mmCIF file of C-alpha atoms in Angstrom:
data_model
loop_
_atom_site.group_PDB
_atom_site.id
_atom_site.type_symbol
_atom_site.label_atom_id
_atom_site.label_comp_id
_atom_site.label_asym_id
_atom_site.label_seq_id
_atom_site.Cartn_x
_atom_site.Cartn_y
_atom_site.Cartn_z
ATOM 1 C CA MET U 1 -2.885 -18.884 32.649
ATOM 2 C CA SER U 2 -7.208 -19.192 32.981
ATOM 3 C CA SER U 3 -9.523 -20.172 30.335
ATOM 4 C CA HIS U 4 -10.830 -16.984 30.405
ATOM 5 C CA ALA U 5 -7.525 -14.756 29.717
ATOM 6 C CA ILE U 6 -6.114 -17.614 27.107
ATOM 7 C CA ALA U 7 -9.687 -17.063 25.263
ATOM 8 C CA ARG U 8 -9.159 -12.961 25.342
ATOM 9 C CA SER U 9 -5.468 -13.417 24.634
ATOM 10 C CA GLU U 10 -6.807 -15.387 21.426
ATOM 11 C CA ASP U 11 -9.202 -12.949 20.276
ATOM 12 C CA ALA U 12 -6.486 -10.436 20.669
ATOM 13 C CA ARG U 13 -4.461 -12.083 17.786
ATOM 14 C CA THR U 14 -7.493 -12.709 15.221
ATOM 15 C CA ARG U 15 -8.348 -8.809 15.994
ATOM 16 C CA GLN U 16 -5.023 -8.124 15.191
ATOM 17 C CA ARG U 17 -5.173 -10.633 12.108
ATOM 18 C CA VAL U 18 -8.092 -8.813 11.264
ATOM 19 C CA LEU U 19 -6.806 -5.311 10.995
ATOM 20 C CA GLY U 20 -4.142 -6.612 9.256
ATOM 21 C CA ALA U 21 -6.470 -8.107 6.546
ATOM 22 C CA VAL U 22 -8.440 -4.856 5.983
ATOM 23 C CA LEU U 23 -4.855 -3.274 5.680
ATOM 24 C CA ASP U 24 -3.973 -5.748 2.546
ATOM 25 C CA LEU U 25 -7.071 -6.008 1.253
ATOM 26 C CA GLY U 26 -9.014 -2.615 2.415
ATOM 27 C CA PRO U 27 -11.484 -1.385 1.189
ATOM 28 C CA VAL U 28 -12.756 -4.823 1.998
ATOM 29 C CA SER U 29 -15.808 -5.946 3.225
ATOM 30 C CA ALA U 30 -16.903 -8.375 6.259
ATOM 31 C CA SER U 31 -17.529 -11.059 3.863
ATOM 32 C CA GLY U 32 -14.134 -10.342 1.978
ATOM 33 C CA VAL U 33 -12.179 -10.797 4.947
ATOM 34 C CA ALA U 34 -14.210 -13.583 6.161
ATOM 35 C CA LYS U 35 -13.246 -15.729 2.739
ATOM 36 C CA VAL U 36 -9.556 -14.811 3.502
ATOM 37 C CA MET U 37 -9.409 -15.883 7.129
ATOM 38 C CA ASP U 38 -11.831 -18.918 6.588
ATOM 39 C CA LEU U 39 -14.182 -17.548 9.534
ATOM 40 C CA THR U 40 -17.587 -16.560 9.175
ATOM 41 C CA ALA U 41 -19.109 -12.954 8.404
ATOM 42 C CA ALA U 42 -20.579 -12.899 12.027
ATOM 43 C CA ALA U 43 -17.128 -13.029 13.500
ATOM 44 C CA ILE U 44 -15.679 -10.711 11.080
ATOM 45 C CA ARG U 45 -18.425 -7.818 11.819
ATOM 46 C CA ARG U 46 -17.578 -8.442 15.696
ATOM 47 C CA HIS U 47 -13.865 -7.589 15.162
ATOM 48 C CA PHE U 48 -15.050 -4.631 12.698
ATOM 49 C CA ASP U 49 -16.847 -3.449 15.305
ATOM 50 C CA ALA U 50 -14.428 -3.445 18.248
ATOM 51 C CA LEU U 51 -11.713 -2.050 15.896
ATOM 52 C CA GLU U 52 -13.807 0.726 14.636
ATOM 53 C CA ALA U 53 -14.801 1.287 18.018
ATOM 54 C CA ASP U 54 -10.736 2.128 18.204
ATOM 55 C CA GLY U 55 -10.628 3.957 15.753
ATOM 56 C CA LEU U 56 -8.549 1.816 13.966
ATOM 57 C CA ILE U 57 -10.533 1.260 11.002
ATOM 58 C CA GLU U 58 -13.336 3.254 9.488
ATOM 59 C CA VAL U 59 -16.330 2.865 6.405
ATOM 60 C CA ARG U 60 -15.373 3.804 3.030
ATOM 61 C CA ARG U 61 -18.342 4.504 0.907
ATOM 62 C CA LEU U 62 -17.498 3.474 -2.817
ATOM 63 C CA ALA U 63 -19.834 4.211 -5.668
ATOM 64 C CA GLY U 64 -21.691 1.567 -7.681
ATOM 65 C CA THR U 65 -21.036 -1.011 -4.714
ATOM 66 C CA ARG U 66 -23.898 -2.718 -3.125
ATOM 67 C CA ALA U 67 -24.850 -5.270 -0.535
ATOM 68 C CA GLY U 68 -27.986 -7.587 -0.046
ATOM 69 C CA ARG U 69 -31.606 -5.964 -0.766
ATOM 70 C CA GLY U 70 -30.264 -2.897 -2.202
ATOM 71 C CA ARG U 71 -28.322 -1.375 0.597
ATOM 72 C CA PRO U 72 -24.806 0.099 0.422
ATOM 73 C CA ALA U 73 -21.992 -2.598 0.499
ATOM 74 C CA ARG U 74 -19.970 -1.202 3.820
ATOM 75 C CA GLN U 75 -15.929 -1.487 2.865
ATOM 76 C CA TYR U 76 -13.444 -0.890 5.714
ATOM 77 C CA VAL U 77 -10.079 0.745 5.553
ATOM 78 C CA VAL U 78 -7.190 1.104 7.858
ATOM 79 C CA THR U 79 -7.573 4.441 9.840
ATOM 80 C CA ALA U 80 -4.005 6.715 10.404
ATOM 81 C CA ARG U 81 -4.071 5.601 13.636
ATOM 82 C CA GLY U 82 -4.506 2.091 12.641
ATOM 83 C CA HIS U 83 -1.111 2.972 10.147
ATOM 84 C CA GLU U 84 0.272 3.768 13.425
ATOM 85 C CA LEU U 85 -0.495 0.661 15.280
ATOM 86 C CA ILE U 86 0.646 -1.500 12.596
ATOM 87 C CA SER U 87 4.168 0.245 11.404
ATOM 88 C CA HIS U 88 6.728 -0.551 14.422
ATOM 89 C CA THR U 89 8.828 1.942 12.506
ATOM 90 C CA TYR U 90 10.666 4.766 15.196
ATOM 91 C CA ASP U 91 8.629 7.606 12.925
ATOM 92 C CA ASP U 92 9.036 10.449 15.993
ATOM 93 C CA LEU U 93 12.978 9.710 16.129
ATOM 94 C CA ALA U 94 13.834 9.707 12.588
ATOM 95 C CA VAL U 95 11.804 12.972 12.029
ATOM 96 C CA ASP U 96 14.148 14.765 15.145
ATOM 97 C CA VAL U 97 17.018 13.269 13.079
ATOM 98 C CA LEU U 98 16.225 14.614 9.810
ATOM 99 C CA GLY U 99 15.524 17.705 11.433
ATOM 100 C CA PHE U 100 18.921 17.666 13.016
ATOM 101 C CA VAL U 101 20.320 16.853 10.325
ATOM 102 C CA GLU U 102 18.388 19.666 7.889
ATOM 103 C CA ARG U 103 19.410 22.334 10.804
ATOM 104 C CA ARG U 104 22.752 21.025 10.750
ATOM 105 C CA SER U 105 23.613 20.566 6.715
ATOM 106 C CA GLY U 106 20.409 22.006 4.590
ATOM 107 C CA ARG U 107 17.151 20.727 3.558
ATOM 108 C CA GLU U 108 19.483 19.103 0.521
ATOM 109 C CA ALA U 109 21.207 16.874 2.976
ATOM 110 C CA VAL U 110 18.008 15.383 3.648
ATOM 111 C CA ALA U 111 17.150 15.031 0.287
ATOM 112 C CA GLU U 112 20.523 13.291 -0.841
ATOM 113 C CA PHE U 113 19.824 10.709 2.564
ATOM 114 C CA ALA U 114 16.152 10.057 0.628
ATOM 115 C CA ALA U 115 17.771 9.262 -2.430
ATOM 116 C CA GLU U 116 20.136 6.757 -0.661
ATOM 117 C CA HIS U 117 17.393 5.691 1.592
ATOM 118 C CA VAL U 118 15.047 4.562 -1.952
ATOM 119 C CA ALA U 119 17.969 3.451 -3.697
ATOM 120 C CA GLU U 120 18.705 0.696 -1.169
ATOM 121 C CA LEU U 121 15.003 -0.140 -1.388
ATOM 122 C CA GLY U 122 15.116 -0.302 -5.337
ATOM 123 C CA GLN U 123 18.337 -2.800 -4.536
ATOM 124 C CA ARG U 124 15.821 -4.880 -2.826
ATOM 125 C CA LEU U 125 13.061 -4.812 -4.881
ATOM 126 C CA ARG U 126 15.203 -5.876 -7.853
ATOM 127 C CA ALA U 127 16.928 -8.830 -6.031
ATOM 128 C CA ARG U 128 13.146 -9.579 -5.767
ATOM 129 C CA THR U 129 12.373 -9.630 -9.545
ATOM 130 C CA GLU U 130 14.483 -12.548 -10.921
ATOM 131 C CA ARG U 131 13.751 -11.188 -14.550
ATOM 132 C CA PRO U 132 11.900 -7.902 -15.348
ATOM 133 C CA GLY U 133 9.094 -8.702 -17.651
ATOM 134 C CA PRO U 134 9.006 -7.247 -20.921
ATOM 135 C CA THR U 135 5.587 -5.182 -20.908
ATOM 136 C CA VAL U 136 4.855 -2.460 -18.336
ATOM 137 C CA VAL U 137 1.851 -4.265 -17.261
ATOM 138 C CA GLY U 138 4.197 -7.489 -16.380
ATOM 139 C CA ARG U 139 7.229 -5.462 -14.555
ATOM 140 C CA ALA U 140 4.338 -3.438 -12.520
ATOM 141 C CA ARG U 141 2.602 -6.537 -11.175
ATOM 142 C CA GLN U 142 6.295 -7.769 -10.361
ATOM 143 C CA LEU U 143 6.850 -4.702 -8.566
ATOM 144 C CA ALA U 144 3.646 -4.550 -6.456
ATOM 145 C CA ALA U 145 4.499 -7.951 -5.767
ATOM 146 C CA ALA U 146 7.999 -7.382 -4.464
ATOM 147 C CA LEU U 147 6.699 -4.096 -2.543
ATOM 148 C CA SER U 148 4.396 -6.827 -0.909
ATOM 149 C CA ALA U 149 7.376 -8.540 0.165
ATOM 150 C CA GLU U 150 9.112 -5.465 1.595
ATOM 151 C CA GLY U 151 5.719 -4.670 4.012
ATOM 152 C CA PHE U 152 3.928 -2.079 1.687
ATOM 153 C CA ALA U 153 0.776 -4.333 0.974
ATOM 154 C CA ALA U 154 0.623 -3.437 -2.746
ATOM 155 C CA SER U 155 -1.497 -4.511 -5.551
ATOM 156 C CA ALA U 156 -1.635 -3.717 -9.305
ATOM 157 C CA SER U 157 -4.922 -3.095 -10.927
ATOM 158 C CA PRO U 158 -5.686 -2.307 -14.339
ATOM 159 C CA VAL U 159 -8.009 1.034 -15.183
ATOM 160 C CA ALA U 160 -9.686 2.102 -18.653
ATOM 161 C CA VAL U 161 -9.055 -1.427 -20.130
ATOM 162 C CA GLY U 162 -9.366 -1.353 -23.857
ATOM 163 C CA THR U 163 -9.260 2.797 -24.221
ATOM 164 C CA PRO U 164 -6.421 4.838 -25.037
ATOM 165 C CA LEU U 165 -6.178 5.680 -21.534
ATOM 166 C CA GLU U 166 -5.823 2.154 -20.212
ATOM 167 C CA ALA U 167 -3.268 1.744 -17.323
ATOM 168 C CA ILE U 168 -2.326 0.803 -14.234
ATOM 169 C CA GLN U 169 -2.798 1.733 -10.663
ATOM 170 C CA LEU U 170 -0.353 0.900 -8.419
ATOM 171 C CA CYS U 171 -1.336 0.763 -4.893
ATOM 172 C CA GLN U 172 0.254 0.880 -1.474
ATOM 173 C CA GLY U 173 -1.683 0.145 1.577
ATOM 174 C CA HIS U 174 0.803 0.948 4.424
ATOM 175 C CA CYS U 175 3.614 2.762 4.112
ATOM 176 C CA PRO U 176 6.570 2.254 7.066
ATOM 177 C CA ILE U 177 7.915 5.749 7.312
ATOM 178 C CA GLN U 178 4.583 7.512 6.415
ATOM 179 C CA HIS U 179 5.012 9.756 9.147
ATOM 180 C CA VAL U 180 8.535 10.829 8.173
ATOM 181 C CA ALA U 181 7.199 11.297 4.510
ATOM 182 C CA LYS U 182 4.518 13.637 5.675
ATOM 183 C CA GLU U 183 7.075 15.938 7.405
ATOM 184 C CA TYR U 184 9.865 15.401 4.388
ATOM 185 C CA PRO U 185 8.176 14.665 1.083
ATOM 186 C CA GLU U 186 11.565 14.494 -0.732
ATOM 187 C CA PHE U 187 11.145 10.635 0.421
ATOM 188 C CA CYS U 188 7.905 10.142 -1.838
ATOM 189 C CA GLU U 189 9.304 12.148 -4.463
ATOM 190 C CA ALA U 190 12.090 9.276 -4.693
ATOM 191 C CA GLU U 191 10.039 6.530 -4.442
ATOM 192 C CA LEU U 192 8.310 8.333 -7.493
ATOM 193 C CA GLN U 193 11.392 8.143 -9.709
ATOM 194 C CA LEU U 194 12.181 4.910 -8.504
ATOM 195 C CA PHE U 195 9.331 3.567 -9.819
ATOM 196 C CA ALA U 196 9.719 5.217 -12.725
ATOM 197 C CA GLU U 197 13.002 3.972 -13.795
ATOM 198 C CA HIS U 198 11.688 0.630 -12.734
ATOM 199 C CA LEU U 199 9.382 0.377 -14.823
ATOM 200 C CA ASP U 200 10.968 2.451 -17.624
ATOM 201 C CA VAL U 201 8.265 4.776 -18.472
ATOM 202 C CA ASP U 202 7.077 8.113 -16.527
ATOM 203 C CA VAL U 203 4.595 8.080 -14.168
ATOM 204 C CA ARG U 204 2.632 9.921 -11.658
ATOM 205 C CA ARG U 205 1.309 9.967 -7.791
ATOM 206 C CA LEU U 206 -2.710 10.347 -7.445
ATOM 207 C CA SER U 207 -2.669 10.047 -3.904
ATOM 208 C CA THR U 208 -0.362 9.349 -0.573
ATOM 209 C CA LEU U 209 -0.604 7.759 3.053
ATOM 210 C CA ALA U 210 1.518 10.764 3.976
ATOM 211 C CA ASN U 211 -1.335 13.572 2.671
ATOM 212 C CA GLY U 212 -3.916 11.726 4.609
ATOM 213 C CA ASP U 213 -5.486 9.849 2.052
ATOM 214 C CA HIS U 214 -6.126 6.070 2.872
ATOM 215 C CA VAL U 215 -3.951 4.292 0.620
ATOM 216 C CA CYS U 216 -0.773 5.601 -1.962
ATOM 217 C CA THR U 217 -1.816 5.409 -5.519
ATOM 218 C CA THR U 218 0.418 5.834 -8.726
ATOM 219 C CA HIS U 219 -0.531 5.898 -12.211
ATOM 220 C CA ILE U 220 0.997 4.022 -14.521
ATOM 221 C CA PRO U 221 0.528 4.622 -18.309
ATOM 222 C CA THR U 222 0.420 1.252 -20.266
ATOM 223 C CA SER U 223 -1.654 2.120 -23.219
ATOM 224 C CA VAL U 224 -0.585 1.746 -27.178
ATOM 225 C CA LEU U 225 -3.409 2.477 -28.952
ATOM 226 C CA ASN U 226 -6.589 0.322 -29.441
ATOM 227 C CA ARG U 227 -4.170 -2.466 -27.824
ATOM 228 C CA PRO U 228 -6.194 -4.763 -24.954
ATOM 229 C CA LEU U 229 -4.743 -4.660 -21.501
ATOM 230 C CA ILE U 230 -3.118 -7.830 -21.514
ATOM 231 C CA ASP U 231 0.268 -9.137 -20.103
ATOM 232 C CA GLN U 232 1.689 -10.693 -23.104
ATOM 233 C CA THR U 233 4.640 -11.986 -20.795
ATOM 234 C CA ASP U 234 4.288 -15.754 -20.924
ATOM 235 C CA ARG U 235 2.851 -15.647 -24.631
ATOM 236 C CA ASN U 236 5.408 -13.213 -26.309
ATOM 237 C CA GLN U 237 8.626 -12.962 -24.501
ATOM 238 C CA GLY U 238 9.564 -10.187 -26.839
ATOM 239 C CA GLY U 239 6.640 -8.220 -26.443
ATOM 240 C CA SER U 240 6.252 -4.423 -26.625
ATOM 241 C CA ARG U 241 5.908 -2.400 -23.945
#
C-alpha cells in the first residue's frame, strides 16, 4: 500500500473516531472533541466539515452558549443518517420479521417480544451494577454507566438543582434498534417501564431518537422538598431516595 493510501486510511479511521466522539458527547463543539481525542481544534474542524458535508453530523445551536467574541458556539450532534452508519444492527430485517409476527399473531405478540427483549437488557444492566445505590441519583448514574457499556452512549445530568423540581435527565445518544422502535414503539414503552422498575421511581420520556429527536431523554424525579441534589451514596449508605 502506498504512503498516500495509508494516509487516507488513517484519516478515515480518525474520522470514524470523531463521529463516535460526537455521538458520545453531543451536542459538542470542535474544541470539546479535540480535548477528548488529544488533537488540535483545527484538525477536528476539518473532520467536522467532511462529516457535515456527508450528512453525518449537524449543528445544534444551544441557547446561552457562546464562543469567542460573542459568536454562538457551534455544537454538533449526529444526524439520523449518522446513526444509521454507526449502527450495526439489521434494522430492516428486524422490522420485516416483526411485521410477519404481527400479521400472523397480532400486535400483542410484538409487544410480548418487545417485553422479553427489554427484560433481557434489564438482566444485563443488573449484572453490570454490583450494588444498587441507595439514592435515585446514584442508581441513575449507575444505570447510565451500564447503558453506555451496552452501546447506548448514555449520561445522567442533574437539572433544577436545589428546587422542588430537581431531577436527573437520563440521555441516550444512541439506540441500537432506533429504526425498529420507530415502527414499533412497544420497545420504547417496555424500556421506560424497565427504567422505572430499575430506579424504583416513576419516570417519563421527554424525547426519543425514534421520533426524530437527537437524543432519547428520560426525566427522573429525585426531589425531596428543599433537599440539595447530591449523591449521598458514599457518605450515607442508609440515605433515603
